[in-house]
């Protein structure tokens, strides 16, 4: 079995590489950073680089949610056109494309976990570009597994958990949004779920995230408590903290299809966050 990981220097890509490298002697893993493989190049150039593989994990994306509002073409180039190029490659070599998408394809106007069958309605350029990428893959005719996730954190990437951790360590006071609800996701748990889904030969669209429903304020409070930080933490409303990109207020993905497929519950967010914070030292 030959595997290619694209976007391997990103937060999820590096975790997936860690998990797959050396996982099985019969599995060969090639990993490509942005520098080594640009997914906005024509598909025949991408094919020349990766050769014949059985599975392509696409962890590459334009992920600057707020900047995307003013860099629409750049976001679409990577998230829509890049996804299309990888789908063309996958179709040409009969590989399965494992593609990561986002809760931001939904508008957040819900009061119960968001089922796979729910009609997307992105609020932001980033969300629109990721949905456009999903559509290109589905239309391409390639074998695909699209996994939407949310509120990702892990080693080696810019994320909310690290930001709060750094500020709390030096006792900086914090104001954190308490009216956006979602599921936090540790890259290690997501990487394991992706590989388990592939092992089960899952096809189509899935949602994967940690168990438990939180606000950003809950996550910050947990980190402060873990660190026994002297920082003051104040809950604020999204309206008091305007950002260029609009975020969904209720972003809880229904992860039951994934849990049924892999035959286990996703880890609880508190357990995974504790593990991550302990590793940070
Ligand atoms: N982070 C979250 O909270 C979150 C939530 C839901 C879904 N997701 C999705 O999860 C996936 C992984 O996210 P992440 O947080 O790991 O992202 P990340 O840390 O920003 O990594 C993305 C990687 O893609 C690379 N990249 C950008 N443009 C590229 C191109 N044209 N060709 C090849 N590589 C390119 C980046 O390289 P450079 O840095 O060198 O540009 C970076 O290494 C993405 O699909 C994202 O949309 C993320």
Short mmCIF file of C-alpha atoms and ligand atoms in Angstrom, two decimals:
data_model
loop_
_atom_site.label_atom_id
_atom_site.label_comp_id
_atom_site.label_asym_id
_atom_site.label_seq_id
_atom_site.Cartn_x
_atom_site.Cartn_y
_atom_site.Cartn_z
CA UNK A 1 0.00 0.00 0.00
CA UNK A 2 1.35 3.44 -0.98
CA UNK A 3 0.15 6.62 0.70
CA UNK A 4 0.77 10.29 -0.09
CA UNK A 5 0.22 13.01 2.50
CA UNK A 6 -0.19 16.47 1.00
CA UNK A 7 0.23 19.56 3.20
CA UNK A 8 2.42 17.50 5.52
CA UNK A 9 3.93 20.50 7.36
CA UNK A 10 0.50 21.75 8.49
CA UNK A 11 -0.96 21.06 11.91
CA UNK A 12 -2.96 17.99 10.83
CA UNK A 13 -0.52 16.86 8.14
CA UNK A 14 2.38 16.47 10.59
CA UNK A 15 0.22 14.48 13.01
CA UNK A 16 -0.97 12.16 10.25
CA UNK A 17 2.60 11.64 9.10
CA UNK A 18 3.64 10.80 12.67
CA UNK A 19 0.85 8.24 12.92
CA UNK A 20 1.35 6.60 9.52
CA UNK A 21 5.13 6.62 9.26
CA UNK A 22 6.33 3.23 10.31
CA UNK A 23 2.80 2.14 11.28
CA UNK A 24 3.04 -0.96 9.14
CA UNK A 25 6.01 -2.39 7.21
CA UNK A 26 3.81 -2.94 4.15
CA UNK A 27 2.73 0.71 4.05
CA UNK A 28 4.96 3.23 2.25
CA UNK A 29 4.29 6.86 3.11
CA UNK A 30 5.49 9.85 1.11
CA UNK A 31 4.83 13.25 2.62
CA UNK A 32 4.90 16.58 0.79
CA UNK A 33 5.13 20.08 2.22
CA UNK A 34 3.70 23.10 0.41
CA UNK A 35 7.20 23.78 -0.88
CA UNK A 36 7.51 20.27 -2.32
CA UNK A 37 4.04 20.05 -3.83
CA UNK A 38 1.70 22.93 -4.64
CA UNK A 39 -1.84 21.65 -5.17
CA UNK A 40 -2.67 24.60 -7.43
CA UNK A 41 -0.30 23.22 -10.07
CA UNK A 42 -1.89 21.31 -12.98
CA UNK A 43 -2.85 17.75 -12.13
CA UNK A 44 -0.31 16.18 -14.50
CA UNK A 45 2.49 17.97 -12.62
CA UNK A 46 1.14 16.77 -9.29
CA UNK A 47 0.84 13.24 -10.66
CA UNK A 48 4.47 13.36 -11.77
CA UNK A 49 5.53 14.16 -8.19
CA UNK A 50 3.41 11.64 -6.29
CA UNK A 51 3.42 8.81 -8.83
CA UNK A 52 1.08 5.87 -8.32
CA UNK A 53 -0.36 5.70 -4.83
CA UNK A 54 -3.41 4.02 -3.31
CA UNK A 55 -4.46 6.80 -0.93
CA UNK A 56 -3.97 10.57 -1.04
CA UNK A 57 -4.56 12.40 2.24
CA UNK A 58 -5.10 16.07 1.49
CA UNK A 59 -4.22 18.11 4.56
CA UNK A 60 -3.31 21.17 2.45
CA UNK A 61 -5.64 24.14 2.54
CA UNK A 62 -5.87 27.89 2.70
CA UNK A 63 -6.87 28.21 6.37
CA UNK A 64 -6.63 31.95 7.16
CA UNK A 65 -10.32 32.41 7.88
CA UNK A 66 -10.34 36.19 8.41
CA UNK A 67 -7.80 37.04 5.71
CA UNK A 68 -9.83 35.03 3.21
CA UNK A 69 -12.47 37.77 3.28
CA UNK A 70 -9.98 40.05 1.47
CA UNK A 71 -8.07 37.27 -0.36
CA UNK A 72 -11.01 35.48 -1.95
CA UNK A 73 -9.14 34.42 -5.10
CA UNK A 74 -6.28 32.92 -3.07
CA UNK A 75 -8.68 30.98 -0.83
CA UNK A 76 -10.63 29.58 -3.80
CA UNK A 77 -7.44 28.79 -5.71
CA UNK A 78 -6.22 26.44 -2.99
CA UNK A 79 -9.48 25.18 -1.50
CA UNK A 80 -11.50 24.75 -4.70
CA UNK A 81 -9.07 24.53 -7.63
CA UNK A 82 -6.42 22.65 -5.60
CA UNK A 83 -9.02 20.12 -4.45
CA UNK A 84 -10.13 19.71 -8.07
CA UNK A 85 -6.54 19.02 -9.18
CA UNK A 86 -6.09 16.36 -6.51
CA UNK A 87 -9.41 14.77 -7.48
CA UNK A 88 -8.21 14.61 -11.11
CA UNK A 89 -4.99 12.94 -9.97
CA UNK A 90 -6.90 10.47 -7.78
CA UNK A 91 -9.26 9.60 -10.64
CA UNK A 92 -6.36 9.14 -13.07
CA UNK A 93 -4.46 6.71 -10.84
CA UNK A 94 -7.53 5.11 -9.19
CA UNK A 95 -6.50 6.29 -5.73
CA UNK A 96 -8.83 7.25 -2.88
CA UNK A 97 -8.75 10.95 -2.01
CA UNK A 98 -9.15 11.64 1.71
CA UNK A 99 -10.00 15.31 1.97
CA UNK A 100 -10.54 17.42 5.09
CA UNK A 101 -13.33 19.94 5.22
CA UNK A 102 -14.89 22.12 7.87
CA UNK A 103 -17.90 22.93 10.05
CA UNK A 104 -17.71 26.41 8.44
CA UNK A 105 -19.66 25.04 5.45
CA UNK A 106 -22.73 25.42 7.72
CA UNK A 107 -24.41 28.64 8.88
CA UNK A 108 -24.78 27.64 12.53
CA UNK A 109 -28.57 28.14 12.63
CA UNK A 110 -29.26 24.88 14.45
CA UNK A 111 -30.19 23.65 17.90
CA UNK A 112 -29.02 20.05 17.58
CA UNK A 113 -25.86 18.36 16.22
CA UNK A 114 -25.48 18.90 12.48
CA UNK A 115 -26.20 15.78 10.46
CA UNK A 116 -24.23 14.94 7.28
CA UNK A 117 -27.41 15.38 5.19
CA UNK A 118 -27.87 19.00 6.33
CA UNK A 119 -27.73 21.53 3.51
CA UNK A 120 -24.54 23.63 3.79
CA UNK A 121 -24.81 27.42 3.78
CA UNK A 122 -21.41 29.00 4.49
CA UNK A 123 -21.21 32.43 6.14
CA UNK A 124 -17.62 33.21 5.12
CA UNK A 125 -15.36 33.19 2.06
CA UNK A 126 -13.31 30.42 3.71
CA UNK A 127 -16.46 28.31 4.20
CA UNK A 128 -17.60 28.97 0.64
CA UNK A 129 -14.19 27.98 -0.75
CA UNK A 130 -14.11 24.75 1.29
CA UNK A 131 -17.64 23.84 0.16
CA UNK A 132 -16.63 24.54 -3.45
CA UNK A 133 -13.71 22.12 -2.95
CA UNK A 134 -16.04 19.41 -1.62
CA UNK A 135 -18.27 19.84 -4.67
CA UNK A 136 -15.36 19.56 -7.13
CA UNK A 137 -14.26 16.31 -5.50
CA UNK A 138 -17.77 14.83 -5.50
CA UNK A 139 -18.33 15.83 -9.15
CA UNK A 140 -14.96 14.45 -10.27
CA UNK A 141 -15.93 10.80 -10.16
CA UNK A 142 -12.88 9.86 -8.05
CA UNK A 143 -13.05 7.61 -5.00
CA UNK A 144 -13.31 10.01 -2.06
CA UNK A 145 -13.72 10.34 1.66
CA UNK A 146 -14.50 13.90 2.79
CA UNK A 147 -14.22 14.42 6.54
CA UNK A 148 -15.52 17.67 8.03
CA UNK A 149 -13.97 18.64 11.33
CA UNK A 150 -14.05 21.64 13.67
CA UNK A 151 -12.02 23.75 16.12
CA UNK A 152 -8.74 21.94 15.45
CA UNK A 153 -5.69 22.23 17.67
CA UNK A 154 -2.40 20.36 17.92
CA UNK A 155 1.36 20.70 17.75
CA UNK A 156 2.99 22.82 15.08
CA UNK A 157 0.14 25.08 14.06
CA UNK A 158 -1.47 28.38 14.99
CA UNK A 159 -4.51 27.55 17.08
CA UNK A 160 -6.75 28.86 19.86
CA UNK A 161 -5.45 26.45 22.53
CA UNK A 162 -1.83 27.54 22.07
CA UNK A 163 -2.81 31.22 22.02
CA UNK A 164 -4.68 30.94 25.32
CA UNK A 165 -1.93 28.75 26.82
CA UNK A 166 0.77 31.32 25.99
CA UNK A 167 -1.25 34.24 27.40
CA UNK A 168 -2.32 32.33 30.52
CA UNK A 169 1.28 31.26 31.23
CA UNK A 170 2.31 34.91 31.61
CA UNK A 171 -0.82 35.84 33.55
CA UNK A 172 -2.37 38.00 30.82
CA UNK A 173 -6.07 38.76 31.36
CA UNK A 174 -8.41 37.34 28.73
CA UNK A 175 -11.77 38.13 27.17
CA UNK A 176 -13.15 35.09 25.34
CA UNK A 177 -16.31 34.56 23.30
CA UNK A 178 -18.96 32.56 25.15
CA UNK A 179 -21.77 32.40 22.58
CA UNK A 180 -20.22 30.19 19.90
CA UNK A 181 -20.82 26.51 20.53
CA UNK A 182 -18.92 23.66 18.89
CA UNK A 183 -16.67 20.64 19.23
CA UNK A 184 -12.96 20.97 19.92
CA UNK A 185 -10.76 18.52 17.98
CA UNK A 186 -7.24 17.32 18.77
CA UNK A 187 -5.24 16.60 15.60
CA UNK A 188 -4.06 13.29 17.04
CA UNK A 189 -7.65 12.09 17.50
CA UNK A 190 -8.65 13.31 14.06
CA UNK A 191 -5.65 11.62 12.42
CA UNK A 192 -6.54 8.34 14.16
CA UNK A 193 -10.18 8.66 13.06
CA UNK A 194 -9.13 9.33 9.45
CA UNK A 195 -6.94 6.24 9.33
CA UNK A 196 -9.65 4.14 11.01
CA UNK A 197 -12.22 5.35 8.46
CA UNK A 198 -9.85 4.46 5.61
CA UNK A 199 -9.24 1.04 7.19
CA UNK A 200 -13.03 0.50 7.16
CA UNK A 201 -13.11 1.57 3.50
CA UNK A 202 -15.47 4.44 4.37
CA UNK A 203 -16.71 6.42 1.36
CA UNK A 204 -18.60 9.68 1.08
CA UNK A 205 -18.92 12.49 3.62
CA UNK A 206 -18.29 12.10 7.36
CA UNK A 207 -18.01 14.39 10.40
CA UNK A 208 -15.21 13.83 12.94
CA UNK A 209 -14.45 15.79 16.11
CA UNK A 210 -13.93 15.18 19.80
CA UNK A 211 -16.86 14.24 22.02
CA UNK A 212 -18.38 17.01 24.12
CA UNK A 213 -19.92 20.38 23.37
CA UNK A 214 -18.14 23.57 24.41
CA UNK A 215 -17.81 27.31 23.93
CA UNK A 216 -14.42 28.95 23.38
CA UNK A 217 -14.83 30.35 26.90
CA UNK A 218 -15.15 26.80 28.32
CA UNK A 219 -11.93 25.81 26.54
CA UNK A 220 -10.07 28.86 27.86
CA UNK A 221 -11.37 28.24 31.40
CA UNK A 222 -10.15 24.63 31.22
CA UNK A 223 -6.65 25.75 30.15
CA UNK A 224 -6.44 28.40 32.89
CA UNK A 225 -7.54 25.84 35.44
CA UNK A 226 -4.96 23.31 34.19
CA UNK A 227 -2.19 25.92 34.44
CA UNK A 228 -3.52 27.31 37.75
CA UNK A 229 -3.09 30.63 35.97
CA UNK A 230 -3.60 33.97 37.66
CA UNK A 231 -5.17 35.39 34.46
CA UNK A 232 -8.66 36.86 34.77
CA UNK A 233 -11.10 35.39 32.27
CA UNK A 234 -14.11 37.39 31.12
CA UNK A 235 -16.86 35.95 28.87
CA UNK A 236 -17.80 38.19 25.93
CA UNK A 237 -20.35 38.07 23.14
CA UNK A 238 -19.34 37.58 19.51
CA UNK A 239 -20.90 41.00 18.84
CA UNK A 240 -18.34 42.55 21.22
CA UNK A 241 -15.46 40.88 19.36
CA UNK A 242 -16.02 41.61 15.65
CA UNK A 243 -13.91 39.70 13.11
CA UNK A 244 -13.79 40.08 9.30
CA UNK A 245 -15.25 36.58 8.79
CA UNK A 246 -18.62 35.68 10.29
CA UNK A 247 -18.52 32.47 12.36
CA UNK A 248 -21.38 30.01 12.89
CA UNK A 249 -22.89 30.38 16.38
CA UNK A 250 -23.84 26.68 16.67
CA UNK A 251 -21.21 24.46 15.08
CA UNK A 252 -21.73 21.09 16.72
CA UNK A 253 -21.11 18.38 14.13
CA UNK A 254 -23.04 15.13 14.46
CA UNK A 255 -20.18 12.61 14.66
CA UNK A 256 -22.32 9.49 15.12
CA UNK A 257 -21.78 8.18 11.56
CA UNK A 258 -18.01 8.18 12.10
CA UNK A 259 -18.33 6.57 15.53
CA UNK A 260 -20.57 3.86 14.12
CA UNK A 261 -18.20 3.22 11.21
CA UNK A 262 -15.05 2.97 13.33
CA UNK A 263 -16.94 1.20 16.11
CA UNK A 264 -15.77 3.43 18.95
CA UNK A 265 -16.55 6.79 20.53
CA UNK A 266 -14.33 9.74 19.71
CA UNK A 267 -12.26 10.75 22.77
CA UNK A 268 -13.73 13.34 25.15
CA UNK A 269 -12.39 16.86 24.59
CA UNK A 270 -11.32 17.20 28.26
CA UNK A 271 -9.22 14.00 28.10
CA UNK A 272 -7.52 14.98 24.85
CA UNK A 273 -6.88 18.57 25.92
CA UNK A 274 -5.38 17.37 29.21
CA UNK A 275 -3.06 15.03 27.27
CA UNK A 276 -2.04 17.86 24.94
CA UNK A 277 -1.41 20.34 27.77
CA UNK A 278 0.64 17.75 29.71
CA UNK A 279 2.76 17.17 26.58
CA UNK A 280 3.35 20.91 26.23
CA UNK A 281 4.92 20.73 29.65
N1 LIG B 1 -7.65 24.60 11.95
C1 LIG B 1 -8.95 24.42 12.18
O1 LIG B 1 -9.51 24.87 13.19
C2 LIG B 1 -9.78 23.64 11.19
C3 LIG B 1 -11.13 23.44 11.46
C4 LIG B 1 -11.89 22.71 10.55
C5 LIG B 1 -11.31 22.18 9.42
N2 LIG B 1 -10.00 22.41 9.17
C6 LIG B 1 -9.43 21.83 7.95
O2 LIG B 1 -8.48 20.87 8.35
C7 LIG B 1 -7.43 20.78 7.37
C8 LIG B 1 -6.08 20.88 8.04
O3 LIG B 1 -6.02 22.14 8.71
P1 LIG B 1 -4.75 22.62 9.53
O4 LIG B 1 -5.28 23.37 10.69
O5 LIG B 1 -3.82 21.48 9.70
O6 LIG B 1 -4.15 23.67 8.50
P2 LIG B 1 -2.70 24.34 8.48
O7 LIG B 1 -1.96 24.08 9.73
O8 LIG B 1 -2.93 25.75 8.03
O9 LIG B 1 -1.99 23.52 7.31
C9 LIG B 1 -2.34 23.68 5.99
C10 LIG B 1 -1.12 23.35 5.17
O10 LIG B 1 -1.46 23.52 3.80
C11 LIG B 1 -0.35 24.09 3.14
N3 LIG B 1 -0.75 24.73 1.90
C12 LIG B 1 -1.37 25.92 1.71
N4 LIG B 1 -1.53 26.14 0.40
C13 LIG B 1 -1.02 25.07 -0.25
C14 LIG B 1 -0.88 24.71 -1.60
N5 LIG B 1 -1.30 25.52 -2.58
N6 LIG B 1 -0.33 23.53 -1.92
C15 LIG B 1 0.14 22.70 -0.94
N7 LIG B 1 0.06 23.00 0.36
C16 LIG B 1 -0.52 24.15 0.71
C17 LIG B 1 0.18 25.10 4.16
O11 LIG B 1 1.50 25.46 3.85
P3 LIG B 1 2.01 26.97 4.12
O12 LIG B 1 1.75 27.24 5.56
O13 LIG B 1 3.44 26.91 3.73
O14 LIG B 1 1.18 27.83 3.21
C18 LIG B 1 0.08 24.29 5.44
O15 LIG B 1 1.23 23.52 5.66
C19 LIG B 1 -7.71 21.86 6.34
O16 LIG B 1 -8.40 21.30 5.26
C20 LIG B 1 -8.65 22.81 7.08
O17 LIG B 1 -9.50 23.51 6.18
C21 LIG B 1 -9.21 23.10 10.03
#
